[in-house]
Amino acid sequence: MKKNIYIIGSGFSALSASCYLAKAGYQVIVLEKNKTIGGRARQLLKDGFTFDIGPTWYWMPDVFEKFFADFGRKPSDFYELEKLTPAYQVYFDKADSITIPGNLEGIYKVFEEEEKGSSKHLKAFLKSAAYNYDVSINDLVYKPGASPLELVTPVTIGKITQFFSTIRTQVRKHIKSKKLIQILEFPVLFLGAKPSNTPAFYNFMNYADFGLGTWHPKGGMYKVIEAMVDLATSLGVEFRTDANVQEIKLNTDGEVNGLVVNDEVIETNIVLSGADYHHTETLLPESFRQYSEKYWDSKVFAPSSLLFYVGFNKKLEHVSHHTLFFDTDFDAHAKTIYDTPSWPEKPLFYASFPSITDASFAPNSQESATFLIPLAPGIKDTPKIREHYFKLIVDRLELLTNQKVEEHILFKESFCVNDFVKDYNSYKGNAYGLANILTQTAFLRPKIKSKKVKGLFFTGQLTVPGPGVPPSLISGKIASDSILKTYKNETII
């Protein structure tokens, strides 16, 4: 009989780990508390419209390729990718926007038109970013975060100063245009931190942006989830939905010996949690938790979000598939997220209009739209507040893009702090996990392997390597490697 492993949650990291563990010969059972697989990357279907509830950006395609290649497959075996041209559009004022092309030469031209001489500095910046990306992907991000020595390699020693400088300092050293600065600083938002707190080494996200490009899986990001489920199923992984894990049971020696799921006891000696790390530890007796409430409260979290999923009865004008609205003060908004947790008075926001690229997202001549405002986790969330901010961003959308949209809304659904807590047991309703600042990087993040409970492991955004979809795929591999290493001398069958 195969040795079984139960995985809590079915997001990207959990699905990744399930595939690696099943390939290694384990019987893997994935437990998902919600009705559908995918964790934060679920899908909303309504009145002929389709919405990706969670991630909408497909960056770092090489990480997806590497994942599927580990199983002798490739993304194109499961879904069709299209490189977006333009990659995205950024609004700064009424009818004042910059469109980022889908190729480097076009991007250099856009920069030069905005600020003479800036393309030269951009080329130097991206050369450094490309090098850091290679170092990160090949030397760092697949490490388990067990020791500071993981960061010390012949390559990284020469880059040590970049861990003590910041993205903001690096970007503003030569570029003066406020618009170009905002474009170069925005990718680190995917790491969940302010540019002023993010080490310069993380400029590799700019290479992910400009160098590797922005892609769209036909049918949306949920197609990637479906692909991973298909792969996992072919490897023998079992999926159980509506399966709420209420307790992790331990024996007298502090070893995992079971789970309580929907009030029933299931025997197992190995548990991997892809659910919220803080929540998972609340399923244990307090004395077996590695991190206290004080610890979690002291951490810098990536933002939560207020999201709206909107169906329009017409095609919208003057917007791109991915459109950013940076017509307000970024620093003022960031302060409400990281310094004084509160609702922003004039928020920046992001909008995705996937039906511009992919007709499957909306009925003919109509538009599917997702709007996102990044927020501090843990702030008050009420229907009245949500309505206020929906009205605010619709008014801004109309003004900035010079068109009427409110009268063309068929419906809207919202998702915010309370929903992140209810649906994902997310600590304070955060959306992206722990921010990737210097003091929360690599070995300074919560550990993959529990130090107090034998047989308990973790994966996902609160552990290594950090926030985002590609890092989640990597986290699943790191966690599976840790399990395989721990039990390498035990017979599986």
XYZ file of C-alpha atoms in Angstrom:
493
model
C 0.000 0.000 0.000
C 1.288 3.446 -0.899
C 2.158 5.899 1.864
C -0.411 8.680 1.799
C 0.050 12.428 2.023
C -2.853 14.799 2.590
C -2.575 18.302 1.159
C -4.716 21.089 2.599
C -5.865 23.522 -0.084
C -5.741 23.388 -3.869
C -4.040 26.588 -5.015
C -1.044 26.725 -7.322
C 1.500 25.671 -4.681
C -0.610 22.756 -3.470
C -1.245 21.516 -7.011
C 2.439 21.807 -7.842
C 3.443 19.795 -4.787
C 0.755 17.188 -5.438
C 2.234 16.439 -8.859
C 5.802 16.058 -7.602
C 4.774 13.876 -4.677
C 2.552 11.641 -6.793
C 5.346 11.242 -9.338
C 7.621 10.125 -6.470
C 5.195 7.332 -5.622
C 3.036 8.731 -2.828
C -0.748 8.459 -2.684
C -1.742 12.130 -2.614
C -5.148 13.371 -1.494
C -5.936 17.083 -1.894
C -8.537 18.547 0.472
C -10.255 21.753 -0.666
C -12.735 23.521 1.641
C -14.527 25.265 -1.234
C -16.702 23.728 -3.936
C -14.140 24.145 -6.711
C -10.411 23.528 -7.089
C -7.960 26.411 -7.476
C -7.731 28.262 -4.184
C -7.415 31.985 -4.892
C -7.260 31.249 -8.612
C -10.875 30.160 -8.898
C -13.244 31.197 -11.647
C -16.541 33.102 -11.663
C -19.082 32.303 -14.396
C -22.151 34.530 -14.689
C -24.657 35.255 -17.472
C -22.258 34.203 -20.208
C -19.328 36.133 -18.702
C -16.119 34.610 -17.341
C -13.839 36.091 -14.671
C -10.590 34.931 -13.108
C -11.343 35.568 -9.427
C -7.680 35.777 -8.485
C -4.532 36.152 -10.617
C -4.953 37.687 -14.069
C -1.298 38.247 -15.099
C 0.756 35.487 -16.720
C 4.395 36.452 -16.232
C 7.612 34.407 -16.127
C 6.487 31.785 -18.683
C 9.779 29.932 -18.242
C 8.741 28.895 -14.713
C 5.554 27.289 -16.065
C 7.577 25.584 -18.798
C 10.027 24.256 -16.236
C 7.212 22.900 -14.080
C 5.535 20.973 -16.887
C 8.904 19.807 -18.264
C 9.550 18.031 -14.959
C 6.733 15.690 -16.014
C 7.712 15.380 -19.651
C 5.022 17.852 -20.716
C 4.753 21.453 -21.853
C 2.135 24.181 -21.367
C 0.948 23.855 -24.973
C -0.136 20.284 -24.178
C -2.839 21.830 -22.005
C -3.526 25.444 -22.986
C -2.801 28.015 -25.672
C -0.676 31.068 -24.830
C -0.809 34.435 -26.551
C 1.776 37.154 -25.988
C -0.016 40.438 -25.386
C 0.781 43.347 -27.663
C 0.424 45.831 -26.110
C 1.472 44.294 -22.811
C -0.465 46.890 -20.830
C -1.489 50.536 -20.696
C -0.951 53.079 -17.909
C -3.158 56.150 -17.402
C -1.698 59.216 -15.684
C -4.394 61.796 -16.423
C -7.381 62.355 -18.687
C -6.535 60.980 -22.134
C -2.880 60.831 -21.031
C -1.563 57.302 -21.075
C 1.511 55.324 -22.040
C 1.093 52.003 -23.785
C 3.818 49.424 -23.234
C 4.468 47.377 -26.388
C 5.064 43.643 -26.358
C 8.706 43.903 -27.502
C 11.862 45.563 -26.187
C 12.573 47.749 -29.189
C 9.100 49.202 -28.949
C 9.555 49.811 -25.228
C 12.873 51.611 -25.783
C 11.120 53.834 -28.327
C 8.302 54.646 -25.899
C 10.812 55.596 -23.183
C 12.826 57.759 -25.543
C 9.710 59.605 -26.687
C 8.795 60.357 -23.082
C 12.316 61.306 -21.910
C 15.213 61.828 -24.268
C 18.170 59.636 -23.299
C 16.097 57.367 -21.027
C 16.308 54.356 -23.359
C 20.082 54.203 -22.802
C 19.564 54.001 -19.043
C 16.728 51.498 -19.482
C 18.997 49.190 -21.491
C 21.620 49.251 -18.724
C 18.939 48.722 -16.070
C 17.466 45.746 -17.945
C 20.918 44.223 -18.468
C 21.304 44.165 -14.685
C 17.714 42.949 -14.283
C 18.245 40.080 -16.749
C 21.386 38.991 -14.896
C 19.559 39.103 -11.569
C 16.671 37.129 -13.053
C 19.064 34.403 -14.163
C 20.725 34.342 -10.734
C 17.375 34.285 -8.972
C 15.825 31.508 -11.056
C 18.926 29.321 -11.232
C 20.625 29.970 -7.887
C 18.150 31.229 -5.316
C 14.395 30.752 -5.607
C 14.405 26.962 -5.568
C 16.262 26.929 -2.228
C 14.253 25.857 0.869
C 14.971 28.931 3.022
C 16.606 26.808 5.695
C 19.846 28.779 6.076
C 21.318 32.218 5.294
C 24.132 30.375 3.531
C 21.710 29.655 0.682
C 22.120 33.293 -0.354
C 25.912 33.121 -0.319
C 27.175 31.925 -3.680
C 30.067 33.098 -5.866
C 27.470 34.901 -7.984
C 25.501 36.615 -5.203
C 28.576 37.817 -3.313
C 29.195 40.280 -6.116
C 25.602 41.474 -5.855
C 25.486 41.969 -2.089
C 25.146 45.767 -2.331
C 21.901 45.290 -4.259
C 20.323 43.773 -1.160
C 20.975 46.991 0.761
C 19.951 49.429 -1.949
C 16.327 49.703 -3.086
C 14.386 49.544 -6.325
C 13.347 53.149 -5.795
C 16.943 54.368 -5.493
C 18.050 52.365 -8.496
C 15.181 53.444 -10.761
C 15.454 57.145 -9.907
C 19.212 57.337 -10.290
C 18.994 58.156 -13.989
C 15.308 58.295 -14.974
C 13.599 61.614 -14.216
C 10.165 61.280 -15.830
C 7.576 60.620 -13.131
C 5.590 58.500 -15.574
C 8.518 56.270 -16.487
C 9.496 55.949 -12.830
C 6.012 54.688 -11.972
C 6.130 52.177 -14.825
C 9.497 50.851 -13.632
C 8.458 50.717 -9.983
C 5.090 49.048 -10.416
C 6.281 45.439 -11.058
C 7.541 45.111 -7.472
C 3.916 45.441 -6.371
C 3.724 41.776 -7.388
C 6.195 41.165 -4.552
C 3.856 42.917 -2.155
C 6.054 45.783 -0.975
C 6.844 49.423 -1.596
C 9.694 50.181 -4.024
C 11.379 52.076 -1.174
C 11.487 48.855 0.892
C 12.274 46.372 -1.880
C 15.945 45.415 -2.419
C 17.380 46.533 -5.770
C 18.167 42.894 -6.540
C 14.456 42.420 -7.173
C 14.711 44.464 -10.351
C 14.541 41.027 -11.954
C 10.785 41.665 -11.954
C 11.420 44.371 -14.552
C 13.068 41.759 -16.742
C 10.044 39.528 -16.209
C 7.927 42.479 -17.359
C 9.846 43.917 -20.322
C 12.185 41.055 -21.206
C 9.857 38.056 -20.998
C 6.614 39.869 -21.686
C 3.004 39.575 -20.607
C 1.039 36.545 -21.773
C -2.553 35.353 -21.759
C -3.667 31.717 -21.554
C -6.693 31.356 -23.817
C -9.645 30.888 -21.486
C -7.835 32.649 -18.631
C -5.608 31.770 -15.712
C -8.050 29.094 -14.621
C -6.924 27.096 -17.641
C -3.564 26.737 -15.893
C -5.339 25.376 -12.805
C -7.262 22.918 -14.990
C -4.005 21.885 -16.671
C -2.363 21.185 -13.322
C -5.404 19.233 -12.126
C -5.340 17.156 -15.329
C -1.635 16.461 -14.816
C -2.105 15.618 -11.137
C -5.041 13.317 -11.880
C -3.007 11.488 -14.510
C -0.369 10.905 -11.816
C -2.965 9.447 -9.439
C -3.770 12.459 -7.234
C -7.232 12.368 -5.634
C -9.232 15.575 -5.137
C -11.924 16.127 -2.510
C -13.898 19.378 -2.494
C -16.162 20.692 0.290
C -13.557 19.149 2.599
C -12.998 21.478 5.548
C -9.978 20.579 7.693
C -10.848 21.398 11.305
C -7.912 19.938 13.231
C -4.468 18.424 12.772
C -4.252 15.518 15.218
C -0.994 14.630 16.970
C 0.183 11.658 18.988
C 1.820 11.997 22.393
C 5.229 12.513 20.752
C 4.017 15.526 18.784
C 3.823 13.677 15.476
C 1.008 14.020 12.956
C -1.330 11.052 13.131
C -4.485 12.374 11.509
C -6.821 15.121 10.394
C -10.347 16.021 11.346
C -12.201 16.753 8.109
C -15.904 17.631 8.180
C -16.053 16.159 11.709
C -14.530 12.852 10.590
C -11.073 11.580 11.577
C -8.684 10.603 8.776
C -5.467 8.788 9.605
C -2.229 10.067 8.088
C 1.350 10.719 9.160
C 2.208 13.426 6.613
C 0.341 16.670 6.018
C 1.313 19.455 3.642
C -0.632 22.682 4.035
C -1.105 24.969 1.073
C -3.663 26.876 3.119
C -2.874 30.057 5.033
C 0.145 29.348 7.266
C -1.237 31.216 10.277
C -4.605 29.478 9.977
C -2.958 26.067 9.629
C -1.108 26.520 12.916
C -4.400 27.355 14.667
C -5.432 23.766 13.841
C -2.713 22.620 16.267
C -2.518 22.796 20.059
C -0.962 26.144 20.959
C 2.225 24.604 22.324
C 2.965 23.083 18.910
C 2.653 26.319 16.965
C 5.960 27.717 15.737
C 4.853 31.333 15.433
C 2.918 33.365 17.977
C 0.169 35.902 17.319
C 2.730 38.569 18.197
C 5.010 37.225 15.472
C 2.315 37.400 12.800
C 1.192 40.835 13.927
C 4.758 42.128 13.577
C 5.129 40.971 9.961
C 4.795 43.212 6.912
C 2.044 41.772 4.768
C 1.463 42.267 1.092
C -1.834 44.003 0.350
C -5.342 42.758 0.441
C -7.628 43.879 -2.377
C -11.055 45.186 -3.182
C -12.089 43.475 -6.410
C -15.073 44.003 -8.660
C -16.161 41.645 -11.424
C -18.280 43.591 -13.881
C -20.235 42.738 -17.010
C -20.746 45.562 -19.539
C -23.287 45.468 -22.360
C -20.882 47.111 -24.821
C -17.214 47.063 -25.788
C -15.197 49.701 -23.917
C -12.911 52.178 -25.654
C -9.415 53.533 -24.937
C -8.390 50.638 -22.663
C -6.122 47.598 -23.069
C -6.385 44.040 -21.767
C -4.349 45.148 -18.720
C -4.821 48.804 -17.781
C -3.304 50.606 -14.782
C -4.704 53.863 -13.430
C -1.867 55.848 -11.861
C -3.534 59.262 -11.919
C -3.215 59.715 -8.151
C -0.328 59.847 -5.672
C 1.256 56.382 -5.392
C 3.110 57.218 -2.171
C -0.061 58.461 -0.467
C -1.870 55.259 -1.406
C 1.076 53.089 -0.329
C 1.131 54.819 3.052
C -2.445 53.636 3.725
C -1.361 50.068 2.955
C 1.930 49.805 4.837
C 2.243 52.669 7.328
C -1.206 53.668 8.599
C -3.603 50.873 7.601
C -6.727 52.598 6.305
C -8.839 53.100 3.214
C -7.061 55.316 0.634
C -8.725 58.605 -0.176
C -7.610 58.537 -3.819
C -6.588 54.985 -4.691
C -4.646 53.782 -7.665
C -6.409 50.881 -9.323
C -5.917 48.195 -11.943
C -8.377 46.878 -14.499
C -8.351 43.752 -16.633
C -10.491 43.552 -19.760
C -9.678 40.021 -20.974
C -12.532 39.999 -23.489
C -10.466 42.463 -25.568
C -8.076 39.564 -26.245
C -10.256 36.521 -25.644
C -13.846 36.344 -26.908
C -14.638 33.496 -24.512
C -14.771 35.967 -21.601
C -17.934 37.809 -22.662
C -20.930 37.469 -24.971
C -20.603 39.052 -28.399
C -20.079 42.857 -28.366
C -19.957 42.934 -24.554
C -17.062 43.329 -22.098
C -15.826 41.412 -19.084
C -13.899 43.533 -16.565
C -12.096 42.992 -13.284
C -11.130 46.005 -11.159
C -8.670 45.827 -8.270
C -7.747 48.341 -5.568
C -4.816 47.232 -3.358
C -5.581 47.710 0.350
C -4.117 47.207 3.789
C -5.110 43.807 5.199
C -7.319 43.819 8.261
C -9.188 47.058 7.596
C -12.955 47.459 7.974
C -14.926 45.984 5.080
C -18.639 46.783 4.617
C -21.062 46.843 1.650
C -21.341 50.623 2.008
C -17.565 51.086 1.731
C -17.412 48.795 -1.292
C -20.143 50.779 -3.042
C -18.347 54.046 -2.356
C -15.165 52.780 -3.991
C -16.960 51.228 -6.922
C -18.589 54.568 -7.685
C -15.212 56.272 -7.289
C -13.364 54.058 -9.775
C -16.216 54.063 -12.308
C -16.223 57.861 -12.248
C -12.446 57.883 -12.729
C -12.675 55.336 -15.549
C -15.211 57.514 -17.350
C -13.141 60.660 -16.894
C -9.771 59.196 -17.817
C -10.933 57.212 -20.847
C -13.465 59.815 -21.996
C -16.506 57.537 -22.265
C -19.717 56.668 -20.444
C -19.628 53.266 -18.769
C -21.878 53.329 -15.690
C -25.092 53.145 -17.720
C -23.737 50.088 -19.531
C -23.170 47.949 -16.424
C -25.190 44.722 -16.490
C -24.045 43.451 -13.098
C -21.156 43.493 -10.646
C -19.840 41.166 -7.965
C -17.335 42.220 -5.299
C -14.653 40.466 -3.258
C -12.732 42.042 -0.393
C -11.083 41.547 3.001
C -13.990 39.672 4.582
C -14.178 37.286 1.623
C -10.456 36.502 1.759
C -10.967 35.519 5.395
C -14.151 33.520 4.762
C -13.082 31.687 1.608
C -9.352 31.227 2.249
C -8.894 31.638 6.033
C -6.462 34.369 5.041
C -4.656 36.158 7.869
C -6.286 39.608 8.184
C -7.732 39.026 4.729
C -4.401 39.490 2.944
C -4.417 38.642 -0.762
C -0.737 38.033 -1.539
C 1.007 36.736 1.566
C 4.103 38.242 3.193
C 5.835 41.184 1.542
C 9.244 40.417 0.047
C 11.258 42.979 1.976
C 14.856 42.362 3.095
C 13.885 41.208 6.604
C 11.352 38.727 5.171
C 13.429 37.226 2.385
C 14.453 33.579 1.957
C 15.563 32.061 5.300
C 13.761 34.874 7.180
C 10.339 33.654 6.030
C 8.227 31.037 7.874
C 9.701 27.588 7.364
C 8.576 24.927 4.874
C 9.079 22.186 7.478
C 7.559 22.516 10.933
C 10.178 22.696 13.683
C 7.708 21.443 16.306
C 5.539 18.834 14.579
C 6.966 15.826 12.775
C 5.116 15.188 9.541
C 3.822 18.741 9.022
C 4.977 20.850 6.079
C 3.905 24.131 4.486
C 3.814 25.644 1.022
C 2.488 28.843 -0.532
C 2.733 32.613 -0.301
C 3.611 32.863 3.397
C 6.715 30.735 3.052
C 9.489 30.587 0.414
C 9.961 31.978 -2.136
C 7.062 34.451 -1.775
C 4.020 36.047 -3.420
C 2.855 35.437 -6.973
C 1.869 32.540 -9.217
C 5.339 31.498 -10.482
C 6.759 31.569 -6.920
C 3.810 29.423 -5.827
C 4.699 26.773 -8.414
C 8.251 26.867 -7.104
C 7.081 26.702 -3.491
C 5.238 23.476 -4.278
C 8.411 21.931 -5.633
C 10.459 23.100 -2.632
C 7.910 21.629 -0.214
C 7.755 18.315 -2.065
C 11.555 18.123 -2.118
C 11.602 18.713 1.633
C 9.129 15.882 2.204
C 11.001 13.506 -0.093
C 14.280 14.327 1.619
C 12.772 13.815 5.089
C 11.392 10.376 4.199
C 14.023 9.262 1.687
C 14.991 6.228 3.762
C 11.429 5.056 4.264
C 9.782 2.576 1.930
C 6.888 4.146 0.052
C 5.193 0.923 -0.988
